[in-house]
mmCIF file of C-alpha atoms and ligand atoms in Angstrom:
data_model
loop_
_atom_site.group_PDB
_atom_site.id
_atom_site.type_symbol
_atom_site.label_atom_id
_atom_site.label_comp_id
_atom_site.label_asym_id
_atom_site.label_seq_id
_atom_site.Cartn_x
_atom_site.Cartn_y
_atom_site.Cartn_z
ATOM 1 C CA UNK A 1 -7.171 -54.702 17.178
ATOM 2 C CA UNK A 2 -4.201 -52.432 16.473
ATOM 3 C CA UNK A 3 -2.015 -53.385 13.530
ATOM 4 C CA UNK A 4 1.204 -52.144 15.190
ATOM 5 C CA UNK A 5 3.721 -50.611 12.786
ATOM 6 C CA UNK A 6 7.461 -50.040 13.051
ATOM 7 C CA UNK A 7 7.708 -46.263 12.758
ATOM 8 C CA UNK A 8 10.728 -43.941 12.805
ATOM 9 C CA UNK A 9 10.437 -40.189 13.248
ATOM 10 C CA UNK A 10 13.303 -38.313 11.598
ATOM 11 C CA UNK A 11 13.596 -35.003 13.420
ATOM 12 C CA UNK A 12 12.075 -35.391 16.877
ATOM 13 C CA UNK A 13 11.643 -31.771 17.924
ATOM 14 C CA UNK A 14 8.242 -30.330 18.789
ATOM 15 C CA UNK A 15 6.181 -32.049 16.062
ATOM 16 C CA UNK A 16 8.236 -35.236 15.843
ATOM 17 C CA UNK A 17 8.055 -35.761 19.601
ATOM 18 C CA UNK A 18 4.294 -35.084 19.658
ATOM 19 C CA UNK A 19 3.599 -37.522 16.834
ATOM 20 C CA UNK A 20 6.109 -40.084 18.122
ATOM 21 C CA UNK A 21 4.697 -39.868 21.643
ATOM 22 C CA UNK A 22 1.076 -40.290 20.538
ATOM 23 C CA UNK A 23 1.928 -43.127 18.121
ATOM 24 C CA UNK A 24 3.915 -44.973 20.831
ATOM 25 C CA UNK A 25 1.101 -44.428 23.321
ATOM 26 C CA UNK A 26 -1.271 -46.045 20.808
ATOM 27 C CA UNK A 27 0.948 -49.149 20.736
ATOM 28 C CA UNK A 28 3.116 -48.626 17.646
ATOM 29 C CA UNK A 29 6.857 -49.402 17.859
ATOM 30 C CA UNK A 30 8.358 -45.916 17.533
ATOM 31 C CA UNK A 31 11.968 -44.756 17.280
ATOM 32 C CA UNK A 32 12.772 -41.054 17.536
ATOM 33 C CA UNK A 33 15.835 -40.192 15.432
ATOM 34 C CA UNK A 34 17.494 -36.848 16.103
ATOM 35 C CA UNK A 35 20.859 -35.129 16.572
ATOM 36 C CA UNK A 36 19.841 -33.355 19.796
ATOM 37 C CA UNK A 37 21.696 -35.463 22.379
ATOM 38 C CA UNK A 38 20.255 -33.628 25.396
ATOM 39 C CA UNK A 39 16.699 -34.435 24.200
ATOM 40 C CA UNK A 40 17.523 -38.058 23.353
ATOM 41 C CA UNK A 41 19.385 -38.674 26.634
ATOM 42 C CA UNK A 42 16.558 -37.192 28.695
ATOM 43 C CA UNK A 43 13.955 -39.387 26.934
ATOM 44 C CA UNK A 44 16.186 -42.463 27.367
ATOM 45 C CA UNK A 45 16.506 -41.682 31.073
ATOM 46 C CA UNK A 46 13.041 -40.344 32.029
ATOM 47 C CA UNK A 47 10.683 -41.021 29.094
ATOM 48 C CA UNK A 48 8.906 -38.268 27.155
ATOM 49 C CA UNK A 49 6.697 -35.861 29.082
ATOM 50 C CA UNK A 50 3.696 -35.354 26.799
ATOM 51 C CA UNK A 51 1.082 -32.675 27.543
ATOM 52 C CA UNK A 52 -2.155 -32.467 25.561
ATOM 53 C CA UNK A 53 -5.713 -31.480 26.435
ATOM 54 C CA UNK A 54 -5.927 -35.007 27.919
ATOM 55 C CA UNK A 55 -3.309 -34.030 30.533
ATOM 56 C CA UNK A 56 0.381 -34.627 31.170
ATOM 57 C CA UNK A 57 1.828 -38.132 31.176
ATOM 58 C CA UNK A 58 5.140 -39.896 30.600
ATOM 59 C CA UNK A 59 5.517 -41.990 27.457
ATOM 60 C CA UNK A 60 8.007 -44.659 28.441
ATOM 61 C CA UNK A 61 8.006 -46.987 25.419
ATOM 62 C CA UNK A 62 9.872 -44.767 22.941
ATOM 63 C CA UNK A 63 13.178 -45.853 21.453
ATOM 64 C CA UNK A 64 15.631 -43.084 20.611
ATOM 65 C CA UNK A 65 18.606 -43.015 18.287
ATOM 66 C CA UNK A 66 21.098 -40.726 16.612
ATOM 67 C CA UNK A 67 20.893 -40.973 12.791
ATOM 68 C CA UNK A 68 24.170 -42.879 12.383
ATOM 69 C CA UNK A 69 23.046 -45.456 14.965
ATOM 70 C CA UNK A 70 19.643 -46.117 13.393
ATOM 71 C CA UNK A 71 19.967 -49.504 11.716
ATOM 72 C CA UNK A 72 16.627 -51.201 11.115
ATOM 73 C CA UNK A 73 14.330 -50.020 8.320
ATOM 74 C CA UNK A 74 10.822 -49.060 9.542
ATOM 75 C CA UNK A 75 7.587 -49.523 7.581
ATOM 76 C CA UNK A 76 6.867 -45.812 7.986
ATOM 77 C CA UNK A 77 9.353 -42.950 8.306
ATOM 78 C CA UNK A 78 7.877 -39.543 9.171
ATOM 79 C CA UNK A 79 10.147 -36.596 8.366
ATOM 80 C CA UNK A 80 9.796 -33.769 10.874
ATOM 81 C CA UNK A 81 13.042 -31.839 10.565
ATOM 82 C CA UNK A 82 12.810 -28.203 9.550
ATOM 83 C CA UNK A 83 12.710 -28.094 5.728
ATOM 84 C CA UNK A 84 16.316 -26.897 5.306
ATOM 85 C CA UNK A 85 17.580 -29.969 7.214
ATOM 86 C CA UNK A 86 15.604 -32.628 5.323
ATOM 87 C CA UNK A 87 18.320 -33.620 2.888
ATOM 88 C CA UNK A 88 21.167 -33.791 5.412
ATOM 89 C CA UNK A 89 18.929 -35.846 7.683
ATOM 90 C CA UNK A 90 17.925 -38.302 4.936
ATOM 91 C CA UNK A 91 21.514 -38.617 3.744
ATOM 92 C CA UNK A 92 22.537 -39.680 7.243
ATOM 93 C CA UNK A 93 19.908 -42.424 7.649
ATOM 94 C CA UNK A 94 20.373 -44.594 4.575
ATOM 95 C CA UNK A 95 19.972 -47.682 6.803
ATOM 96 C CA UNK A 96 16.440 -46.515 7.683
ATOM 97 C CA UNK A 97 15.376 -46.395 4.036
ATOM 98 C CA UNK A 98 14.605 -50.058 3.318
ATOM 99 C CA UNK A 99 12.895 -51.301 0.125
ATOM 100 C CA UNK A 100 9.501 -51.275 1.852
ATOM 101 C CA UNK A 101 9.867 -48.068 3.873
ATOM 102 C CA UNK A 102 7.219 -45.453 3.068
ATOM 103 C CA UNK A 103 8.228 -41.859 3.852
ATOM 104 C CA UNK A 104 5.747 -39.176 4.899
ATOM 105 C CA UNK A 105 6.387 -35.427 5.125
ATOM 106 C CA UNK A 106 4.002 -33.227 7.092
ATOM 107 C CA UNK A 107 6.488 -30.350 7.131
ATOM 108 C CA UNK A 108 5.388 -26.858 6.218
ATOM 109 C CA UNK A 109 6.347 -25.249 2.926
ATOM 110 C CA UNK A 110 6.698 -26.438 -0.663
ATOM 111 C CA UNK A 111 9.220 -28.844 -2.188
ATOM 112 C CA UNK A 112 9.197 -31.460 0.556
ATOM 113 C CA UNK A 113 8.349 -34.333 -1.799
ATOM 114 C CA UNK A 114 11.048 -33.272 -4.258
ATOM 115 C CA UNK A 115 13.690 -33.197 -1.503
ATOM 116 C CA UNK A 116 12.691 -36.640 -0.193
ATOM 117 C CA UNK A 117 12.407 -38.128 -3.691
ATOM 118 C CA UNK A 118 16.165 -37.595 -4.107
ATOM 119 C CA UNK A 119 16.593 -40.412 -1.563
ATOM 120 C CA UNK A 120 13.452 -42.567 -1.921
ATOM 121 C CA UNK A 121 11.436 -43.694 -4.963
ATOM 122 C CA UNK A 122 8.478 -41.358 -5.502
ATOM 123 C CA UNK A 123 5.956 -44.193 -5.208
ATOM 124 C CA UNK A 124 7.018 -44.572 -1.574
ATOM 125 C CA UNK A 125 6.798 -40.853 -0.714
ATOM 126 C CA UNK A 126 3.639 -39.386 0.830
ATOM 127 C CA UNK A 127 2.846 -35.663 0.835
ATOM 128 C CA UNK A 128 0.754 -34.214 3.591
ATOM 129 C CA UNK A 129 -0.332 -31.275 5.674
ATOM 130 C CA UNK A 130 -1.160 -31.032 9.346
ATOM 131 C CA UNK A 131 -2.794 -28.338 11.435
ATOM 132 C CA UNK A 132 -1.725 -29.908 14.756
ATOM 133 C CA UNK A 133 0.445 -27.467 16.747
ATOM 134 C CA UNK A 134 3.340 -28.429 19.037
ATOM 135 C CA UNK A 135 5.847 -26.778 21.345
ATOM 136 C CA UNK A 136 8.952 -28.213 22.922
ATOM 137 C CA UNK A 137 9.615 -26.294 26.157
ATOM 138 C CA UNK A 138 12.720 -28.322 27.042
ATOM 139 C CA UNK A 139 14.490 -31.671 26.584
ATOM 140 C CA UNK A 140 12.091 -34.651 26.732
ATOM 141 C CA UNK A 141 9.060 -32.333 26.951
ATOM 142 C CA UNK A 142 6.402 -31.652 24.367
ATOM 143 C CA UNK A 143 2.997 -29.995 24.525
ATOM 144 C CA UNK A 144 0.096 -29.481 22.147
ATOM 145 C CA UNK A 145 -3.301 -27.919 22.773
ATOM 146 C CA UNK A 146 -6.461 -27.723 20.704
ATOM 147 C CA UNK A 147 -7.541 -29.848 17.794
ATOM 148 C CA UNK A 148 -5.872 -30.567 14.473
ATOM 149 C CA UNK A 149 -6.027 -32.766 11.421
ATOM 150 C CA UNK A 150 -3.797 -34.470 8.895
ATOM 151 C CA UNK A 151 -4.415 -34.873 5.189
ATOM 152 C CA UNK A 152 -2.103 -36.947 3.039
ATOM 153 C CA UNK A 153 -1.761 -38.711 -0.295
ATOM 154 C CA UNK A 154 0.907 -40.591 -2.167
ATOM 155 C CA UNK A 155 3.167 -38.271 -4.162
ATOM 156 C CA UNK A 156 2.540 -40.195 -7.403
ATOM 157 C CA UNK A 157 -1.222 -39.837 -6.944
ATOM 158 C CA UNK A 158 -1.728 -43.634 -6.819
ATOM 159 C CA UNK A 159 -3.513 -45.625 -4.112
ATOM 160 C CA UNK A 160 -0.894 -47.751 -2.351
ATOM 161 C CA UNK A 161 -1.401 -50.065 0.642
ATOM 162 C CA UNK A 162 1.095 -48.007 2.664
ATOM 163 C CA UNK A 163 -1.184 -44.940 2.443
ATOM 164 C CA UNK A 164 -4.032 -46.778 4.175
ATOM 165 C CA UNK A 165 -1.621 -48.179 6.775
ATOM 166 C CA UNK A 166 -0.249 -44.711 7.548
ATOM 167 C CA UNK A 167 -3.755 -43.232 7.825
ATOM 168 C CA UNK A 168 -4.851 -46.064 10.149
ATOM 169 C CA UNK A 169 -1.713 -45.717 12.303
ATOM 170 C CA UNK A 170 -2.174 -41.955 12.698
ATOM 171 C CA UNK A 171 -5.892 -42.326 13.449
ATOM 172 C CA UNK A 172 -5.133 -44.957 16.096
ATOM 173 C CA UNK A 173 -3.022 -42.252 17.760
ATOM 174 C CA UNK A 174 -5.996 -39.833 17.715
ATOM 175 C CA UNK A 175 -4.395 -37.584 15.104
ATOM 176 C CA UNK A 176 -7.494 -37.228 12.894
ATOM 177 C CA UNK A 177 -6.018 -38.239 9.541
ATOM 178 C CA UNK A 178 -7.585 -38.770 6.150
ATOM 179 C CA UNK A 179 -6.341 -39.653 2.695
ATOM 180 C CA UNK A 180 -7.098 -36.719 0.402
ATOM 181 C CA UNK A 181 -6.336 -36.608 -3.324
ATOM 182 C CA UNK A 182 -6.593 -32.800 -3.113
ATOM 183 C CA UNK A 183 -3.796 -32.428 -0.565
ATOM 184 C CA UNK A 184 -1.839 -29.990 -2.755
ATOM 185 C CA UNK A 185 -4.551 -27.387 -2.215
ATOM 186 C CA UNK A 186 -4.315 -27.840 1.552
ATOM 187 C CA UNK A 187 -0.507 -27.541 1.370
ATOM 188 C CA UNK A 188 -0.653 -24.337 -0.707
ATOM 189 C CA UNK A 189 -3.352 -22.825 1.492
ATOM 190 C CA UNK A 190 -1.205 -23.408 4.578
ATOM 191 C CA UNK A 191 1.794 -21.953 2.728
ATOM 192 C CA UNK A 192 -0.230 -18.793 2.043
ATOM 193 C CA UNK A 193 -1.122 -18.480 5.723
ATOM 194 C CA UNK A 194 2.521 -18.970 6.750
ATOM 195 C CA UNK A 195 3.943 -16.744 3.983
ATOM 196 C CA UNK A 196 1.830 -13.910 5.350
ATOM 197 C CA UNK A 197 1.905 -14.316 9.116
ATOM 198 C CA UNK A 198 5.273 -15.999 9.711
ATOM 199 C CA UNK A 199 7.385 -13.672 7.631
ATOM 200 C CA UNK A 200 5.630 -10.502 8.849
ATOM 201 C CA UNK A 201 5.976 -11.515 12.504
ATOM 202 C CA UNK A 202 9.605 -12.566 11.957
ATOM 203 C CA UNK A 203 10.447 -9.149 10.488
ATOM 204 C CA UNK A 204 8.429 -6.912 12.771
ATOM 205 C CA UNK A 205 8.840 -9.045 15.911
ATOM 206 C CA UNK A 206 5.091 -8.600 16.427
ATOM 207 C CA UNK A 207 2.964 -11.374 17.851
ATOM 208 C CA UNK A 208 0.162 -12.479 15.512
ATOM 209 C CA UNK A 209 -2.357 -10.221 17.293
ATOM 210 C CA UNK A 210 -0.060 -7.207 17.133
ATOM 211 C CA UNK A 211 -0.198 -7.371 13.327
ATOM 212 C CA UNK A 212 -3.704 -5.951 13.552
ATOM 213 C CA UNK A 213 -2.668 -2.970 15.708
ATOM 214 C CA UNK A 214 -2.659 -0.836 12.560
ATOM 215 C CA UNK A 215 -4.792 -1.451 9.431
ATOM 216 C CA UNK A 216 -1.625 -1.820 7.332
ATOM 217 C CA UNK A 217 -0.811 -5.101 9.109
ATOM 218 C CA UNK A 218 -4.001 -6.897 8.125
ATOM 219 C CA UNK A 219 -3.932 -5.307 4.656
ATOM 220 C CA UNK A 220 -0.437 -6.648 4.043
ATOM 221 C CA UNK A 221 -1.266 -10.164 5.264
ATOM 222 C CA UNK A 222 -4.285 -10.300 2.941
ATOM 223 C CA UNK A 223 -2.240 -8.971 0.035
ATOM 224 C CA UNK A 224 0.248 -11.806 0.473
ATOM 225 C CA UNK A 225 -2.554 -14.377 0.680
ATOM 226 C CA UNK A 226 -3.937 -12.968 -2.603
ATOM 227 C CA UNK A 227 -0.496 -13.209 -4.238
ATOM 228 C CA UNK A 228 -0.016 -16.820 -3.152
ATOM 229 C CA UNK A 229 -3.538 -17.641 -4.397
ATOM 230 C CA UNK A 230 -2.601 -16.220 -7.817
ATOM 231 C CA UNK A 231 0.633 -18.203 -7.911
ATOM 232 C CA UNK A 232 -1.103 -21.423 -6.825
ATOM 233 C CA UNK A 233 -3.799 -21.071 -9.484
ATOM 234 C CA UNK A 234 -1.187 -20.240 -12.124
ATOM 235 C CA UNK A 235 0.411 -23.561 -11.186
ATOM 236 C CA UNK A 236 -2.858 -25.468 -11.617
ATOM 237 C CA UNK A 237 -3.759 -25.700 -7.917
ATOM 238 C CA UNK A 238 -7.371 -25.147 -6.780
ATOM 239 C CA UNK A 239 -7.074 -22.530 -4.023
ATOM 240 C CA UNK A 240 -9.846 -21.481 -1.624
ATOM 241 C CA UNK A 241 -8.806 -17.879 -0.891
ATOM 242 C CA UNK A 242 -11.877 -17.071 1.222
ATOM 243 C CA UNK A 243 -11.044 -19.994 3.521
ATOM 244 C CA UNK A 244 -7.440 -18.768 4.023
ATOM 245 C CA UNK A 245 -8.631 -15.181 4.614
ATOM 246 C CA UNK A 246 -11.016 -16.519 7.291
ATOM 247 C CA UNK A 247 -8.134 -18.440 8.911
ATOM 248 C CA UNK A 248 -5.890 -15.356 8.870
ATOM 249 C CA UNK A 249 -8.611 -13.145 10.377
ATOM 250 C CA UNK A 250 -9.330 -15.786 13.023
ATOM 251 C CA UNK A 251 -5.620 -15.950 13.936
ATOM 252 C CA UNK A 252 -5.328 -12.141 14.126
ATOM 253 C CA UNK A 253 -8.338 -11.994 16.440
ATOM 254 C CA UNK A 254 -7.872 -15.106 18.574
ATOM 255 C CA UNK A 255 -4.178 -16.131 18.534
ATOM 256 C CA UNK A 256 -3.098 -12.679 19.634
ATOM 257 C CA UNK A 257 -0.153 -13.711 21.805
ATOM 258 C CA UNK A 258 1.152 -16.401 19.448
ATOM 259 C CA UNK A 259 4.736 -16.089 18.193
ATOM 260 C CA UNK A 260 4.981 -18.022 14.903
ATOM 261 C CA UNK A 261 7.926 -20.413 14.619
ATOM 262 C CA UNK A 262 9.725 -18.073 12.202
ATOM 263 C CA UNK A 263 9.719 -15.321 14.835
ATOM 264 C CA UNK A 264 10.892 -17.814 17.473
ATOM 265 C CA UNK A 265 13.727 -18.842 15.137
ATOM 266 C CA UNK A 266 14.773 -15.215 14.551
ATOM 267 C CA UNK A 267 14.704 -14.444 18.283
ATOM 268 C CA UNK A 268 16.852 -17.517 18.956
ATOM 269 C CA UNK A 269 19.341 -16.658 16.187
ATOM 270 C CA UNK A 270 18.384 -19.783 14.165
ATOM 271 C CA UNK A 271 17.838 -19.985 10.403
ATOM 272 C CA UNK A 272 14.173 -19.762 9.353
ATOM 273 C CA UNK A 273 12.156 -21.847 6.875
ATOM 274 C CA UNK A 274 11.704 -18.779 4.616
ATOM 275 C CA UNK A 275 13.121 -20.530 1.507
ATOM 276 C CA UNK A 276 10.529 -23.331 1.621
ATOM 277 C CA UNK A 277 7.695 -20.843 2.199
ATOM 278 C CA UNK A 278 8.061 -17.380 0.593
ATOM 279 C CA UNK A 279 11.105 -18.554 -1.390
ATOM 280 C CA UNK A 280 9.246 -21.453 -2.996
ATOM 281 C CA UNK A 281 6.227 -19.242 -3.769
ATOM 282 C CA UNK A 282 8.451 -16.687 -5.526
ATOM 283 C CA UNK A 283 10.160 -19.458 -7.521
ATOM 284 C CA UNK A 284 6.755 -20.861 -8.524
ATOM 285 C CA UNK A 285 5.581 -17.343 -9.467
ATOM 286 C CA UNK A 286 8.579 -16.914 -11.767
ATOM 287 C CA UNK A 287 8.039 -20.339 -13.328
ATOM 288 C CA UNK A 288 4.406 -19.455 -14.086
ATOM 289 C CA UNK A 289 5.171 -15.902 -15.243
ATOM 290 C CA UNK A 290 3.135 -14.133 -12.542
ATOM 291 C CA UNK A 291 4.203 -11.494 -10.020
ATOM 292 C CA UNK A 292 4.342 -11.833 -6.225
ATOM 293 C CA UNK A 293 6.029 -8.557 -5.218
ATOM 294 C CA UNK A 294 5.089 -8.398 -1.510
ATOM 295 C CA UNK A 295 5.936 -12.059 -0.956
ATOM 296 C CA UNK A 296 9.269 -11.470 -2.688
ATOM 297 C CA UNK A 297 10.048 -8.355 -0.670
ATOM 298 C CA UNK A 298 9.392 -10.214 2.581
ATOM 299 C CA UNK A 299 11.589 -13.073 1.333
ATOM 300 C CA UNK A 300 14.453 -10.665 0.663
ATOM 301 C CA UNK A 301 14.093 -9.014 4.071
ATOM 302 C CA UNK A 302 13.946 -12.309 5.990
ATOM 303 C CA UNK A 303 17.010 -13.477 4.049
ATOM 304 C CA UNK A 304 18.840 -10.436 5.428
ATOM 305 C CA UNK A 305 17.741 -11.298 8.960
ATOM 306 C CA UNK A 306 18.750 -14.955 8.440
ATOM 307 C CA UNK A 307 22.180 -13.917 7.177
ATOM 308 C CA UNK A 308 22.741 -11.758 10.256
ATOM 309 C CA UNK A 309 22.412 -14.945 12.240
ATOM 310 C CA UNK A 310 23.206 -13.928 15.762
ATOM 311 C CA UNK A 311 20.713 -13.539 18.572
ATOM 312 C CA UNK A 312 19.982 -9.878 19.394
ATOM 313 C CA UNK A 313 19.019 -8.552 22.823
ATOM 314 C CA UNK A 314 15.499 -7.487 21.740
HETATM 315 P P1 NAD B 1 11.791 -28.380 15.648
HETATM 316 O O1 NAD B 1 12.925 -27.439 15.380
HETATM 317 O O2 NAD B 1 11.153 -28.370 17.008
HETATM 318 O O3 NAD B 1 12.279 -29.881 15.369
HETATM 319 C C1 NAD B 1 13.149 -30.225 14.324
HETATM 320 C C2 NAD B 1 14.048 -31.335 14.841
HETATM 321 O O4 NAD B 1 14.866 -31.792 13.758
HETATM 322 C C3 NAD B 1 15.018 -30.869 15.953
HETATM 323 O O5 NAD B 1 14.844 -31.690 17.104
HETATM 324 C C4 NAD B 1 16.395 -31.039 15.327
HETATM 325 O O6 NAD B 1 17.396 -31.430 16.265
HETATM 326 C C5 NAD B 1 16.123 -32.142 14.311
HETATM 327 N N1 NAD B 1 17.143 -32.237 13.272
HETATM 328 C C6 NAD B 1 17.802 -31.223 12.620
HETATM 329 N N2 NAD B 1 18.701 -31.756 11.757
HETATM 330 C C7 NAD B 1 18.610 -33.108 11.866
HETATM 331 C C8 NAD B 1 19.294 -34.189 11.238
HETATM 332 N N3 NAD B 1 20.261 -33.979 10.330
HETATM 333 N N4 NAD B 1 18.956 -35.452 11.582
HETATM 334 C C9 NAD B 1 17.985 -35.684 12.521
HETATM 335 N N5 NAD B 1 17.311 -34.694 13.149
HETATM 336 C C10 NAD B 1 17.612 -33.420 12.819
HETATM 337 O O7 NAD B 1 10.696 -28.112 14.511
HETATM 338 P P2 NAD B 1 9.122 -28.405 14.577
HETATM 339 O O8 NAD B 1 8.422 -27.244 15.153
HETATM 340 O O9 NAD B 1 8.891 -29.770 15.141
HETATM 341 O O10 NAD B 1 8.767 -28.402 13.002
HETATM 342 C C11 NAD B 1 9.106 -29.469 12.147
HETATM 343 C C12 NAD B 1 8.401 -29.256 10.806
HETATM 344 O O11 NAD B 1 6.980 -29.279 11.012
HETATM 345 C C13 NAD B 1 8.699 -27.892 10.168
HETATM 346 O O12 NAD B 1 8.681 -28.002 8.770
HETATM 347 C C14 NAD B 1 7.525 -27.024 10.624
HETATM 348 O O13 NAD B 1 7.276 -25.926 9.772
HETATM 349 C C15 NAD B 1 6.401 -28.050 10.588
HETATM 350 N N6 NAD B 1 5.260 -27.770 11.464
HETATM 351 C C16 NAD B 1 5.442 -27.309 12.732
HETATM 352 C C17 NAD B 1 4.320 -27.092 13.548
HETATM 353 C C18 NAD B 1 4.482 -26.654 14.990
HETATM 354 O O14 NAD B 1 3.467 -26.268 15.606
HETATM 355 N N7 NAD B 1 5.657 -26.753 15.616
HETATM 356 C C19 NAD B 1 3.034 -27.342 13.043
HETATM 357 C C20 NAD B 1 2.897 -27.845 11.740
HETATM 358 C C21 NAD B 1 4.024 -28.053 10.959
#
C-alpha cells in the first residue's frame, strides 16, 4: 500500500509539473509552488494535462500555490527552478521549510546542494540527477517521452530515513529512482554532456544533429567532454568519459532535431543556466589548478549572449 507523502514542488515548469503530476497521480499529496500565475490558474481551473508514452490525461488532484501563500511544511520539497532562481525561490518559501522537511534537487549543473544548504541543514538536503526529459508547451500542459531514471543520495553521505521515503515515493510514480552513493559522478557526467551540447547549440543556434554537419562540431563537443573529465578527476570525482562520449555520439546521431534548453532560452531572450554548467566547471578547474580553455571560451561567449538579453528575430 502507498505510504502517501506531503510533497511540494518548488518551480513547477516542465520538470516540476511532470514530477508533480506523476506523484499526484500515484496518490501523493502534491502542491505545485510557482510564480507563473497563468500556469497556476489554468491548473486550478482545468487540472494539469499530462502527456507521456502512456497517453494524455488530466491530473485533477494537484494543489497549486504562489510561494508567499504556501504555508504548510511538506515532508519532501523538490526544487525544480532553473539554477539561477533557486535561492530567490527558497528565500520566498520559508514556511515550507519545516524542521522535518527534506529537500531534493534534481536540477542540472553544479552547486545545487550548496545553494540549498544556505536555507536548510545539509543533513536534510539530497543531491540527485535525472535523465527524464520534459517540455511545457503551454499553461497547465506538460509532456515527456521516452524513459529516464533518477539517482540520489543525501548530501552529507549518510543514510537517512527520508532518502528511502523519497526513493519509494518517486518509484511509486514510475520515475525509476535509486539511492546511489556515487551520484556525484552521475552529476558531473551530465554536466559534461550539457557543457558541450547546450552551450554549443546556444551559441551556434544549431540543433543537436546540426552540430555534426561539419567534423569540427563533434570534435569540439568531445574536447569539452575531455576537459570536464579532467576537471572532475582533479576534484576527486570518478568520471566515465567513454560513457559520456557514447551519450554525446548517440545524441548527435539520434536527437538530431532537439533544441537543448539553453538554445530555447537564448531564442526566447531568457537567461541561461551557463553559470551552473560551464561556469561551475571553470571555477572547479581553477580551484584544482587545471585548464579548461574551450569550456571557458564557451562560457564567456554565452555570457555575452545572456547579457544581450533581448529576443532576436532569428
Ligand atoms: P522551467 O523553466 O520549465 O521551469 C522552472 C520553473 O521555475 C518555472 O515555472 C518558473 O516560473 C519557476 N520559478 C522561477 N522562479 C521561481 C521562484 N522564485 N519561485 C517559484 N518558482 C519559480 O525549467 P525546467 O525545464 O523544468 O528545468 C528545471 C531544472 O531541471 C533546470 O535546472 C534544468 O536544467 C533541469 N532539467 C531539465 C530537464 C528538461 O528536460 N526540461 C531535464 C533534466 C533536468
